[in-house]
Amino acid sequence: MKTIPILIVVVCAVVATAQQPSPPKLNLMPMPASVKFQNERLPVDTNFRVATRGHSDARLEAGIWRFIKRLEGRTVLTLPPTLAPDDQTTPLIVNCQGPGKNIPAVTEDETYHIDITRRQAMLSAPTVVGALRGLETLLQLLDADRNGYFFPGVQIDDQPRFPWRGLLIDVARHFETMEVLKRNLDGMAAVKLNVFHWHLTEDQGFRVESKKFPKLHQLGSDGNYYTQEQVKEIIAYARERGIRVVPEFDMPGHSTSWLVGHPELGSAPGPYTIERRPGIFEPALDPTREEVYKFLDTFLGEMAALFPDEYLHIGGDENEGKQWDRNPAIQEFMKKKGIKDNHALQAYFNTRLLKILQKHGKKMIGWDEILQPELPKDIVIQSWRGTAALAEAARKGYDGILSNGYYIDLIQPASQHYVADPLPADSTLTPEEAKHVLGGEATMWAEWVTPETIDSRIWPRTAAIAERLWSPRTVNDVPDMYRRLAVISLQLEELGLTHKRNQEMMLRRLVRNEDIGPLRTLVSVIEPVKEYRRYQQRPQTMLSQLTGVVDAALPDSETARKFSWMVTEFLNDGPRYQLYRPELSQMLADWQSAGASLSPVIDRSPALKEIKPLAQNLTQLGSTGLEAISYLKLGIPPPRDWREQSLAKVEEAAKPYGALEFVVISGVKQLVNAAAEVKR
Amino acid sequence: MKTIPILIVVVCAVVATAQQPSPPKLNLMPMPASVKFQNERLPVDTNFRVATRGHSDARLEAGIWRFIKRLEGRTVLTLPPTLAPDDQTTPLIVNCQGPGKNIPAVTEDETYHIDITRRQAMLSAPTVVGALRGLETLLQLLDADRNGYFFPGVQIDDQPRFPWRGLLIDVARHFETMEVLKRNLDGMAAVKLNVFHWHLTEDQGFRVESKKFPKLHQLGSDGNYYTQEQVKEIIAYARERGIRVVPEFDMPGHSTSWLVGHPELGSAPGPYTIERRPGIFEPALDPTREEVYKFLDTFLGEMAALFPDEYLHIGGDENEGKQWDRNPAIQEFMKKKGIKDNHALQAYFNTRLLKILQKHGKKMIGWDEILQPELPKDIVIQSWRGTAALAEAARKGYDGILSNGYYIDLIQPASQHYVADPLPADSTLTPEEAKHVLGGEATMWAEWVTPETIDSRIWPRTAAIAERLWSPRTVNDVPDMYRRLAVISLQLEELGLTHKRNQEMMLRRLVRNEDIGPLRTLVSVIEPVKEYRRYQQRPQTMLSQLTGVVDAALPDSETARKFSWMVTEFLNDGPRYQLYRPELSQMLADWQSAGASLSPVIDRSPALKEIKPLAQNLTQLGSTGLEAISYLKLGIPPPRDWREQSLAKVEEAAKPYGALEFVVISGVKQLVNAAAEVKR
């Protein structure tokens, strides 16, 4: 190429990119703080090589090789098997100033800069972790046309908005294999999340080997726990990707599984068995006995040595204190010490815990409930309550992270998580106070996930949360987020994640056949019921296999979004009603016929019996929608009772079955209401 | 149900089942030796429980729990979480007479009997492994209709035809993760294979930790090796499933990776580097130096202690001896000892090796080449040469297993593997001699497989080989095999195998989009080129990513089989040409349009450029087929040159591109030839 690179667009704030797309539509997520475009490109062909400049080490080199392997995977190119010399002909220079923190820390500098011209790409960063973040951005930048693969000419300046961007995985209610954790750590790195919050203990399971108290994992886990070697393997794997590992040992409640092997720690005599139900349970550690603190000192000392992160999460949530109320010795203790209620008793417990953590060199993090005046200012509050609680803590000088709004187990759409902001635009915190808001964490509570389904509950929605925590607040265009999320979702599967590929397998198993067409059509427009309604509507235990339609169905239906959008466009196009009419009619006709085709499929597969009403309602929704479109396109008013009857049918179809519900109800209603307004 | 169970069909030989299907079409694979049907059923509902009778142990109980979990997974039932008492109301009794071999062995008794009535199912076996085999049969028996899930009333008497039924996985040319090995062991157990032949060393990699000689794995594996702890984990996992683990250390050739850390063992001075190409290479251990035997004594002693199986595989194949020819010291040695050629020198090496193995309590197994008169009769010959070589060995009194015909890396259809028989019907061996034919092994050589693709090269075809090795020789109906294979293939994915689910992910990555429709249509009628042509046509190294269309394409196209069958039915229906005409025309029209739709997709994804000619030829094949059908159905003769021109186009389309070829060529030719015969 003989053209001289010309800077054609200068966009400093990314708002512009998101809201008024600039010429090349980049599929970056999280969106960088600043992107400038240059009208040129750096080809990626079989000569593509990478050199390091400045600092290099094993972690950076491993990151570069993962980058190269993924680049090769996507392009099907075989690239040279060695790093290149640092000269002008090397396509990519990774210029790293220093190693950064030896152990990933909340104070890590994750800044990076990318400058791509037709001659060379330069990735500069003050730390190895910064460089790793930049490599992920580069992979997202990869583009192609008939001339080959290339990196577009861009200048990117990027750093995170918040330093604590986490994903909690509850491995206690359902155990997750090493493989699951590793592929999710890869996914986290791809969207620049930097904290793996490892929720290791619960009423339903104690998942980490304790050499000091082996009865904890031996009796509390059904054999499903991580050995200390495996824990080290995960920590090393995470460190390689610039991800902290914060372990959580939930106390004093949520602790039934501890008490199976150590009933003497409990506030009631026992014996205890591993809890198999979801919910909040009574067992709690006894905060009044010295041997409990002695035990915790030894146990937490062991764990503090195993987990290098400076924080250790002590849970502290949802202890209702019912065992405490019924235990005369505890009541006596409270009276003697002047502890007025269970909240104060838990505060006493936390103060004791804090001393133990300090002794072992750890800072404390816990859920909202732990916030109390006696605690020092270097603890972190994780808020399931919300930004108000977080702001309140910040005003008092406590660091905090937000999880309210990021409960991905509740099957809400990405758009809903996307608007939850740890520091909302209307925040009244002073800049000094605002610094206490460290970020947030998505929480994968595991009542209803297994290794087969967990990826589909985490991804791709968590990428939207990752963007909220990394990108400027002004990056908030929901349709553009969804456009990019669809691309990133495909890329996440490269890493071994199974959020897309497992669904068809699950449907094949359910229909006992290859031909999943009609069931797939149904599943594309239903979602599991939201919040905590699944258990109410379709009770199972932690021992049940999660292989039903509700498990195969995905949150945040793409088809439903498309339907809703087409309905809006179609109705806005009145009175012509041309826009998207064929696609819309086709979709509704597909529903109509899929519902009917499902009948023999259900007869052959009793596991599908629970969705029989959904199949009938799918046909109903399709028919009603088609009728409405007919009236609209012909300009003929429907009969007098038609609106009422049709809306009644649609309402009927809105009822959940098998803990599943249609997410296309409002679109069909819109069509009915519009048709009912047709005047002759 | 008040009806009394009535025995309605008595089928002793399974031939009848396979060739003239009896009323209930069972989807069993491998087909049992004898199945009798009873007109009743045992329901599987939430009360389904299992009791043990006679012998029980941890291995049997674990097997029963895996059985229950899989049953729950398929039925979406939550079953009682404890074993039941042994009484008349318990639906399934597992009646096991004894533990069998503590370490899985070739002499294990794998017999089992199943008797299912409307009241109870009884699974009886002399050993735990026999009971495990029967549990797999039970899972395959599970059926359903609108009344629910059930086990059909059957009486099964079953035992294997051959005691050695293996799968070799080459983890050296491409490394496979623990996860891959475990899910494949599960797959093996599902189709009653009982030997995992772990091909651990090659020119391209040394994959097992040696504590005695750590440079072997440290320098010979790129860090991709199994620790001894992991080896023990795999052995335990296999033992739980009644599967032997036979390790292979290939010597004296195929040994480049050994020599990277230990060049002093080689027959040329070195230095050596890990081989990255496929092929046969010169490096070989030096059989003339005592220090080599000292080394092997220590190393094999270490491995003999690690692997409990009574056999240890020493490879021995494809050593061309070129390094030996060029080494004066070796030539001198041969002269002095009167060793006449390289074959004799390798025989000398093997005799020395044998002594080492005997010292460490192991029997030797090796490839054809090791067969020589000096060796004792308790060695096993693994034949890549064929049944003639195997029979010859048997006549000499050597045990042998067949691998010729089971090279699943060569991308042949299951039907071809299915007819390969270790003891063909025309065998002239005496019954005594025939006993030396122990069975066979499918061989997953790993030049072109990764964790992402290996399952699709092993499954489902290996299930057909498993049937050949387990079931009576008379079970040989190919269409019925394919019918059952399709069902078993779906069930194999339950176990975590990815042979079906990964394909769509790979296609999505290639097209960089959700919409893989046209590419899927193309891929459904092409296959990777067979035998060793892939490397010739599309060279890559062991370091290349295997993410191209050739990797996503599957062996043994189901669509091509269906097409071929429809063409035959359609042509046999002449002169009416009604049968399957709409389906056939639709399929051809799909090819025509998919080929055209692929053009913009390829432009956007340079990795697809290599299949551009295939896309054009797909359209061509569709058009030519449709033309032929038109002539046939209208009864109009085509123009004079039409046959020749059309066949030329079809021949053109038969050319491979991107190491891929159409497997629907002969069907289209049949259509053309038939159309050309149309007379006015």
mmCIF file of C-alpha atoms in Angstrom, chain B residues 332-581:
data_model
loop_
_atom_site.group_PDB
_atom_site.id
_atom_site.type_symbol
_atom_site.label_atom_id
_atom_site.label_comp_id
_atom_site.label_asym_id
_atom_site.label_seq_id
_atom_site.Cartn_x
_atom_site.Cartn_y
_atom_site.Cartn_z
ATOM 1 C CA GLU B 332 30.312 -53.318 14.061
ATOM 2 C CA PHE B 333 28.100 -54.742 16.830
ATOM 3 C CA MET B 334 25.899 -56.550 14.338
ATOM 4 C CA LYS B 335 28.910 -58.062 12.583
ATOM 5 C CA LYS B 336 30.406 -59.213 15.858
ATOM 6 C CA LYS B 337 27.151 -60.768 17.085
ATOM 7 C CA GLY B 338 26.235 -62.214 13.685
ATOM 8 C CA ILE B 339 23.067 -60.173 13.471
ATOM 9 C CA LYS B 340 22.247 -60.242 9.795
ATOM 10 C CA ASP B 341 19.877 -57.295 9.309
ATOM 11 C CA ASN B 342 17.883 -54.574 11.023
ATOM 12 C CA HIS B 343 14.958 -56.911 11.506
ATOM 13 C CA ALA B 344 17.196 -59.267 13.425
ATOM 14 C CA LEU B 345 18.665 -56.368 15.348
ATOM 15 C CA GLN B 346 15.189 -55.297 16.420
ATOM 16 C CA ALA B 347 14.500 -58.904 17.395
ATOM 17 C CA TYR B 348 17.590 -58.761 19.579
ATOM 18 C CA PHE B 349 16.293 -55.512 21.109
ATOM 19 C CA ASN B 350 12.901 -57.072 21.764
ATOM 20 C CA THR B 351 14.419 -60.110 23.423
ATOM 21 C CA ARG B 352 16.311 -57.832 25.775
ATOM 22 C CA LEU B 353 13.160 -55.765 26.361
ATOM 23 C CA LEU B 354 11.181 -58.890 27.096
ATOM 24 C CA LYS B 355 13.562 -59.816 29.894
ATOM 25 C CA ILE B 356 13.159 -56.369 31.390
ATOM 26 C CA LEU B 357 9.381 -56.635 31.212
ATOM 27 C CA GLN B 358 9.433 -60.096 32.744
ATOM 28 C CA LYS B 359 11.626 -58.840 35.543
ATOM 29 C CA HIS B 360 8.975 -56.228 36.283
ATOM 30 C CA GLY B 361 6.140 -58.733 36.044
ATOM 31 C CA LYS B 362 4.656 -57.632 32.739
ATOM 32 C CA LYS B 363 3.655 -59.452 29.589
ATOM 33 C CA MET B 364 4.650 -57.879 26.319
ATOM 34 C CA ILE B 365 2.337 -56.580 23.632
ATOM 35 C CA GLY B 366 3.561 -54.975 20.430
ATOM 36 C CA TRP B 367 2.719 -54.352 16.791
ATOM 37 C CA ASP B 368 3.116 -56.976 14.057
ATOM 38 C CA GLU B 369 6.805 -56.262 13.654
ATOM 39 C CA ILE B 370 7.718 -57.753 17.011
ATOM 40 C CA LEU B 371 6.630 -61.257 16.004
ATOM 41 C CA GLN B 372 9.718 -63.484 15.961
ATOM 42 C CA PRO B 373 10.362 -67.108 16.873
ATOM 43 C CA GLU B 374 12.470 -66.401 19.947
ATOM 44 C CA LEU B 375 9.618 -64.754 21.832
ATOM 45 C CA PRO B 376 7.587 -66.782 24.336
ATOM 46 C CA LYS B 377 3.943 -67.546 23.667
ATOM 47 C CA ASP B 378 2.453 -65.251 26.267
ATOM 48 C CA ILE B 379 3.059 -62.082 24.276
ATOM 49 C CA VAL B 380 0.286 -60.408 22.290
ATOM 50 C CA ILE B 381 0.616 -59.257 18.687
ATOM 51 C CA GLN B 382 -1.430 -56.219 17.685
ATOM 52 C CA SER B 383 -1.955 -56.405 13.968
ATOM 53 C CA TRP B 384 -2.111 -53.347 11.792
ATOM 54 C CA ARG B 385 -1.411 -55.714 8.877
ATOM 55 C CA GLY B 386 -4.625 -57.728 8.959
ATOM 56 C CA THR B 387 -6.402 -60.960 9.730
ATOM 57 C CA ALA B 388 -3.937 -63.049 7.701
ATOM 58 C CA ALA B 389 -1.044 -61.884 9.872
ATOM 59 C CA LEU B 390 -3.197 -62.451 12.931
ATOM 60 C CA ALA B 391 -4.091 -65.975 11.833
ATOM 61 C CA GLU B 392 -0.460 -66.727 11.107
ATOM 62 C CA ALA B 393 0.484 -65.623 14.612
ATOM 63 C CA ALA B 394 -2.376 -67.675 16.061
ATOM 64 C CA ARG B 395 -1.175 -70.775 14.237
ATOM 65 C CA LYS B 396 2.215 -70.266 15.823
ATOM 66 C CA GLY B 397 0.478 -70.067 19.170
ATOM 67 C CA TYR B 398 0.619 -66.309 19.701
ATOM 68 C CA ASP B 399 -2.286 -64.309 21.041
ATOM 69 C CA GLY B 400 -3.262 -61.416 18.837
ATOM 70 C CA ILE B 401 -5.672 -58.545 18.433
ATOM 71 C CA LEU B 402 -6.813 -56.900 15.223
ATOM 72 C CA SER B 403 -6.475 -53.211 14.461
ATOM 73 C CA ASN B 404 -6.362 -53.382 10.691
ATOM 74 C CA GLY B 405 -9.832 -52.320 9.605
ATOM 75 C CA TYR B 406 -10.339 -50.284 12.768
ATOM 76 C CA TYR B 407 -8.160 -47.253 11.953
ATOM 77 C CA ILE B 408 -10.776 -44.655 12.754
ATOM 78 C CA ASP B 409 -8.374 -41.819 11.922
ATOM 79 C CA LEU B 410 -8.699 -42.717 8.236
ATOM 80 C CA ILE B 411 -12.241 -41.264 8.015
ATOM 81 C CA GLN B 412 -13.862 -44.401 6.624
ATOM 82 C CA PRO B 413 -17.553 -45.095 7.197
ATOM 83 C CA ALA B 414 -18.754 -47.219 10.094
ATOM 84 C CA SER B 415 -20.028 -49.797 7.591
ATOM 85 C CA GLN B 416 -16.454 -50.464 6.496
ATOM 86 C CA HIS B 417 -15.168 -50.953 10.047
ATOM 87 C CA TYR B 418 -18.231 -53.042 10.825
ATOM 88 C CA VAL B 419 -17.330 -55.781 8.338
ATOM 89 C CA ALA B 420 -13.756 -56.115 9.601
ATOM 90 C CA ASP B 421 -13.777 -59.221 11.778
ATOM 91 C CA PRO B 422 -10.832 -60.520 13.821
ATOM 92 C CA LEU B 423 -12.107 -64.024 13.048
ATOM 93 C CA PRO B 424 -13.795 -63.788 9.660
ATOM 94 C CA ALA B 425 -16.354 -66.382 8.653
ATOM 95 C CA ASP B 426 -13.877 -67.898 6.193
ATOM 96 C CA SER B 427 -11.152 -68.288 8.811
ATOM 97 C CA THR B 428 -9.336 -71.617 8.549
ATOM 98 C CA LEU B 429 -8.096 -71.569 12.122
ATOM 99 C CA THR B 430 -8.955 -74.554 14.278
ATOM 100 C CA PRO B 431 -11.111 -73.766 17.326
ATOM 101 C CA GLU B 432 -7.984 -74.128 19.486
ATOM 102 C CA GLU B 433 -6.023 -71.727 17.276
ATOM 103 C CA ALA B 434 -8.950 -69.325 17.098
ATOM 104 C CA LYS B 435 -8.800 -68.860 20.849
ATOM 105 C CA HIS B 436 -5.577 -66.950 20.320
ATOM 106 C CA VAL B 437 -7.522 -64.212 18.552
ATOM 107 C CA LEU B 438 -8.377 -62.129 21.579
ATOM 108 C CA GLY B 439 -10.237 -59.306 19.886
ATOM 109 C CA GLY B 440 -9.370 -55.945 18.455
ATOM 110 C CA GLU B 441 -8.812 -52.272 18.997
ATOM 111 C CA ALA B 442 -10.001 -49.144 17.263
ATOM 112 C CA THR B 443 -7.047 -46.795 16.840
ATOM 113 C CA MET B 444 -7.439 -43.054 17.222
ATOM 114 C CA TRP B 445 -4.156 -41.863 15.770
ATOM 115 C CA ALA B 446 -3.922 -38.210 16.521
ATOM 116 C CA GLU B 447 -2.232 -36.339 13.711
ATOM 117 C CA TRP B 448 -5.409 -34.367 13.061
ATOM 118 C CA VAL B 449 -7.449 -34.322 16.233
ATOM 119 C CA THR B 450 -7.657 -31.946 19.188
ATOM 120 C CA PRO B 451 -9.807 -31.955 22.317
ATOM 121 C CA GLU B 452 -12.347 -30.017 20.251
ATOM 122 C CA THR B 453 -12.608 -32.574 17.443
ATOM 123 C CA ILE B 454 -11.432 -35.929 18.751
ATOM 124 C CA ASP B 455 -14.857 -37.093 19.919
ATOM 125 C CA SER B 456 -16.226 -36.667 16.394
ATOM 126 C CA ARG B 457 -13.473 -38.909 15.031
ATOM 127 C CA ILE B 458 -14.102 -41.582 17.642
ATOM 128 C CA TRP B 459 -17.901 -41.488 17.917
ATOM 129 C CA PRO B 460 -20.275 -42.816 16.906
ATOM 130 C CA ARG B 461 -18.286 -45.058 14.516
ATOM 131 C CA THR B 462 -16.403 -46.787 17.320
ATOM 132 C CA ALA B 463 -19.723 -48.093 18.662
ATOM 133 C CA ALA B 464 -20.022 -50.166 15.468
ATOM 134 C CA ILE B 465 -16.545 -51.605 16.099
ATOM 135 C CA ALA B 466 -17.542 -52.297 19.694
ATOM 136 C CA GLU B 467 -20.486 -54.294 18.397
ATOM 137 C CA ARG B 468 -18.269 -56.288 16.039
ATOM 138 C CA LEU B 469 -16.055 -57.246 18.975
ATOM 139 C CA TRP B 470 -18.841 -58.019 21.448
ATOM 140 C CA SER B 471 -21.778 -59.421 19.481
ATOM 141 C CA PRO B 472 -22.098 -62.716 17.610
ATOM 142 C CA ARG B 473 -20.572 -62.679 14.121
ATOM 143 C CA THR B 474 -24.074 -63.138 12.738
ATOM 144 C CA VAL B 475 -25.083 -59.664 13.852
ATOM 145 C CA ASN B 476 -24.199 -57.980 10.564
ATOM 146 C CA ASP B 477 -27.153 -56.109 9.133
ATOM 147 C CA VAL B 478 -25.649 -52.777 8.059
ATOM 148 C CA PRO B 479 -28.862 -50.718 7.741
ATOM 149 C CA ASP B 480 -29.990 -51.909 11.142
ATOM 150 C CA MET B 481 -26.563 -51.060 12.551
ATOM 151 C CA TYR B 482 -26.926 -47.514 11.239
ATOM 152 C CA ARG B 483 -30.449 -47.257 12.619
ATOM 153 C CA ARG B 484 -29.231 -48.163 16.089
ATOM 154 C CA LEU B 485 -26.030 -46.147 15.767
ATOM 155 C CA ALA B 486 -28.044 -42.936 15.292
ATOM 156 C CA VAL B 487 -29.812 -43.540 18.607
ATOM 157 C CA ILE B 488 -26.674 -44.540 20.494
ATOM 158 C CA SER B 489 -24.878 -41.496 19.125
ATOM 159 C CA LEU B 490 -27.380 -39.199 20.820
ATOM 160 C CA GLN B 491 -27.049 -41.108 24.080
ATOM 161 C CA LEU B 492 -23.269 -40.816 23.990
ATOM 162 C CA GLU B 493 -23.565 -37.044 24.212
ATOM 163 C CA GLU B 494 -25.238 -37.427 27.615
ATOM 164 C CA LEU B 495 -21.845 -38.530 28.866
ATOM 165 C CA GLY B 496 -20.264 -35.237 27.937
ATOM 166 C CA LEU B 497 -18.988 -36.340 24.542
ATOM 167 C CA THR B 498 -19.053 -33.528 22.022
ATOM 168 C CA HIS B 499 -19.103 -35.290 18.649
ATOM 169 C CA LYS B 500 -22.333 -33.620 17.597
ATOM 170 C CA ARG B 501 -22.484 -30.419 19.583
ATOM 171 C CA ASN B 502 -19.071 -29.069 18.667
ATOM 172 C CA GLN B 503 -19.695 -29.029 14.953
ATOM 173 C CA GLU B 504 -22.089 -26.099 14.961
ATOM 174 C CA MET B 505 -19.773 -24.118 17.205
ATOM 175 C CA MET B 506 -16.934 -24.713 14.758
ATOM 176 C CA LEU B 507 -19.097 -23.618 11.840
ATOM 177 C CA ARG B 508 -20.199 -20.489 13.715
ATOM 178 C CA ARG B 509 -16.575 -19.610 14.347
ATOM 179 C CA LEU B 510 -15.750 -20.114 10.683
ATOM 180 C CA VAL B 511 -18.570 -17.959 9.361
ATOM 181 C CA ARG B 512 -18.177 -15.483 12.215
ATOM 182 C CA ASN B 513 -21.923 -15.455 12.638
ATOM 183 C CA GLU B 514 -24.949 -17.319 13.958
ATOM 184 C CA ASP B 515 -26.274 -18.090 10.510
ATOM 185 C CA ILE B 516 -24.482 -21.244 9.485
ATOM 186 C CA GLY B 517 -27.304 -22.587 7.314
ATOM 187 C CA PRO B 518 -25.628 -22.706 3.870
ATOM 188 C CA LEU B 519 -22.294 -23.897 5.249
ATOM 189 C CA ARG B 520 -24.062 -26.611 7.217
ATOM 190 C CA THR B 521 -25.766 -27.774 4.034
ATOM 191 C CA LEU B 522 -22.401 -28.035 2.272
ATOM 192 C CA VAL B 523 -20.739 -29.734 5.208
ATOM 193 C CA SER B 524 -23.522 -32.295 5.405
ATOM 194 C CA VAL B 525 -22.516 -33.795 2.035
ATOM 195 C CA ILE B 526 -18.723 -33.567 2.152
ATOM 196 C CA GLU B 527 -16.207 -35.509 4.195
ATOM 197 C CA PRO B 528 -12.521 -35.107 4.918
ATOM 198 C CA VAL B 529 -10.466 -37.016 2.347
ATOM 199 C CA LYS B 530 -9.715 -40.557 3.404
ATOM 200 C CA GLU B 531 -6.601 -42.448 4.431
ATOM 201 C CA TYR B 532 -3.447 -40.349 4.484
ATOM 202 C CA ARG B 533 -4.418 -37.836 1.808
ATOM 203 C CA ARG B 534 -5.260 -34.973 4.121
ATOM 204 C CA TYR B 535 -1.653 -34.103 4.825
ATOM 205 C CA GLN B 536 -0.686 -34.409 1.172
ATOM 206 C CA GLN B 537 -3.447 -32.054 0.104
ATOM 207 C CA ARG B 538 -3.410 -29.626 2.993
ATOM 208 C CA PRO B 539 -0.152 -29.763 4.938
ATOM 209 C CA GLN B 540 -0.170 -28.575 8.531
ATOM 210 C CA THR B 541 2.069 -29.269 11.493
ATOM 211 C CA MET B 542 1.312 -30.618 14.936
ATOM 212 C CA LEU B 543 1.366 -26.996 16.124
ATOM 213 C CA SER B 544 -1.365 -25.848 13.725
ATOM 214 C CA GLN B 545 -4.825 -25.161 15.068
ATOM 215 C CA LEU B 546 -7.326 -27.662 13.684
ATOM 216 C CA THR B 547 -10.261 -25.333 13.192
ATOM 217 C CA GLY B 548 -10.877 -25.481 9.446
ATOM 218 C CA VAL B 549 -13.816 -26.849 7.498
ATOM 219 C CA VAL B 550 -11.976 -30.162 7.176
ATOM 220 C CA ASP B 551 -11.979 -30.363 10.978
ATOM 221 C CA ALA B 552 -15.636 -29.453 11.309
ATOM 222 C CA ALA B 553 -16.708 -31.942 8.643
ATOM 223 C CA LEU B 554 -17.638 -35.372 9.975
ATOM 224 C CA PRO B 555 -16.835 -38.830 8.725
ATOM 225 C CA ASP B 556 -19.653 -41.043 7.472
ATOM 226 C CA SER B 557 -22.191 -38.445 6.332
ATOM 227 C CA GLU B 558 -25.713 -39.330 7.332
ATOM 228 C CA THR B 559 -27.147 -37.009 4.682
ATOM 229 C CA ALA B 560 -25.124 -38.731 1.968
ATOM 230 C CA ARG B 561 -26.428 -42.116 3.095
ATOM 231 C CA LYS B 562 -29.958 -40.802 3.015
ATOM 232 C CA PHE B 563 -29.437 -39.275 -0.424
ATOM 233 C CA SER B 564 -28.018 -42.466 -1.835
ATOM 234 C CA TRP B 565 -30.905 -44.463 -0.429
ATOM 235 C CA MET B 566 -33.511 -42.039 -1.793
ATOM 236 C CA VAL B 567 -31.895 -42.105 -5.249
ATOM 237 C CA THR B 568 -32.072 -45.884 -5.306
ATOM 238 C CA GLU B 569 -35.715 -45.933 -4.213
ATOM 239 C CA PHE B 570 -36.587 -43.188 -6.683
ATOM 240 C CA LEU B 571 -34.937 -44.944 -9.632
ATOM 241 C CA ASN B 572 -36.397 -48.306 -8.681
ATOM 242 C CA ASP B 573 -39.787 -46.647 -8.842
ATOM 243 C CA GLY B 574 -39.393 -45.964 -12.596
ATOM 244 C CA PRO B 575 -41.154 -45.234 -14.831
ATOM 245 C CA ARG B 576 -43.425 -43.440 -12.321
ATOM 246 C CA TYR B 577 -40.581 -41.804 -10.407
ATOM 247 C CA GLN B 578 -42.824 -40.746 -7.549
ATOM 248 C CA LEU B 579 -41.109 -42.322 -4.568
ATOM 249 C CA TYR B 580 -39.127 -39.713 -2.594
ATOM 250 C CA ARG B 581 -39.249 -37.268 -5.519
#
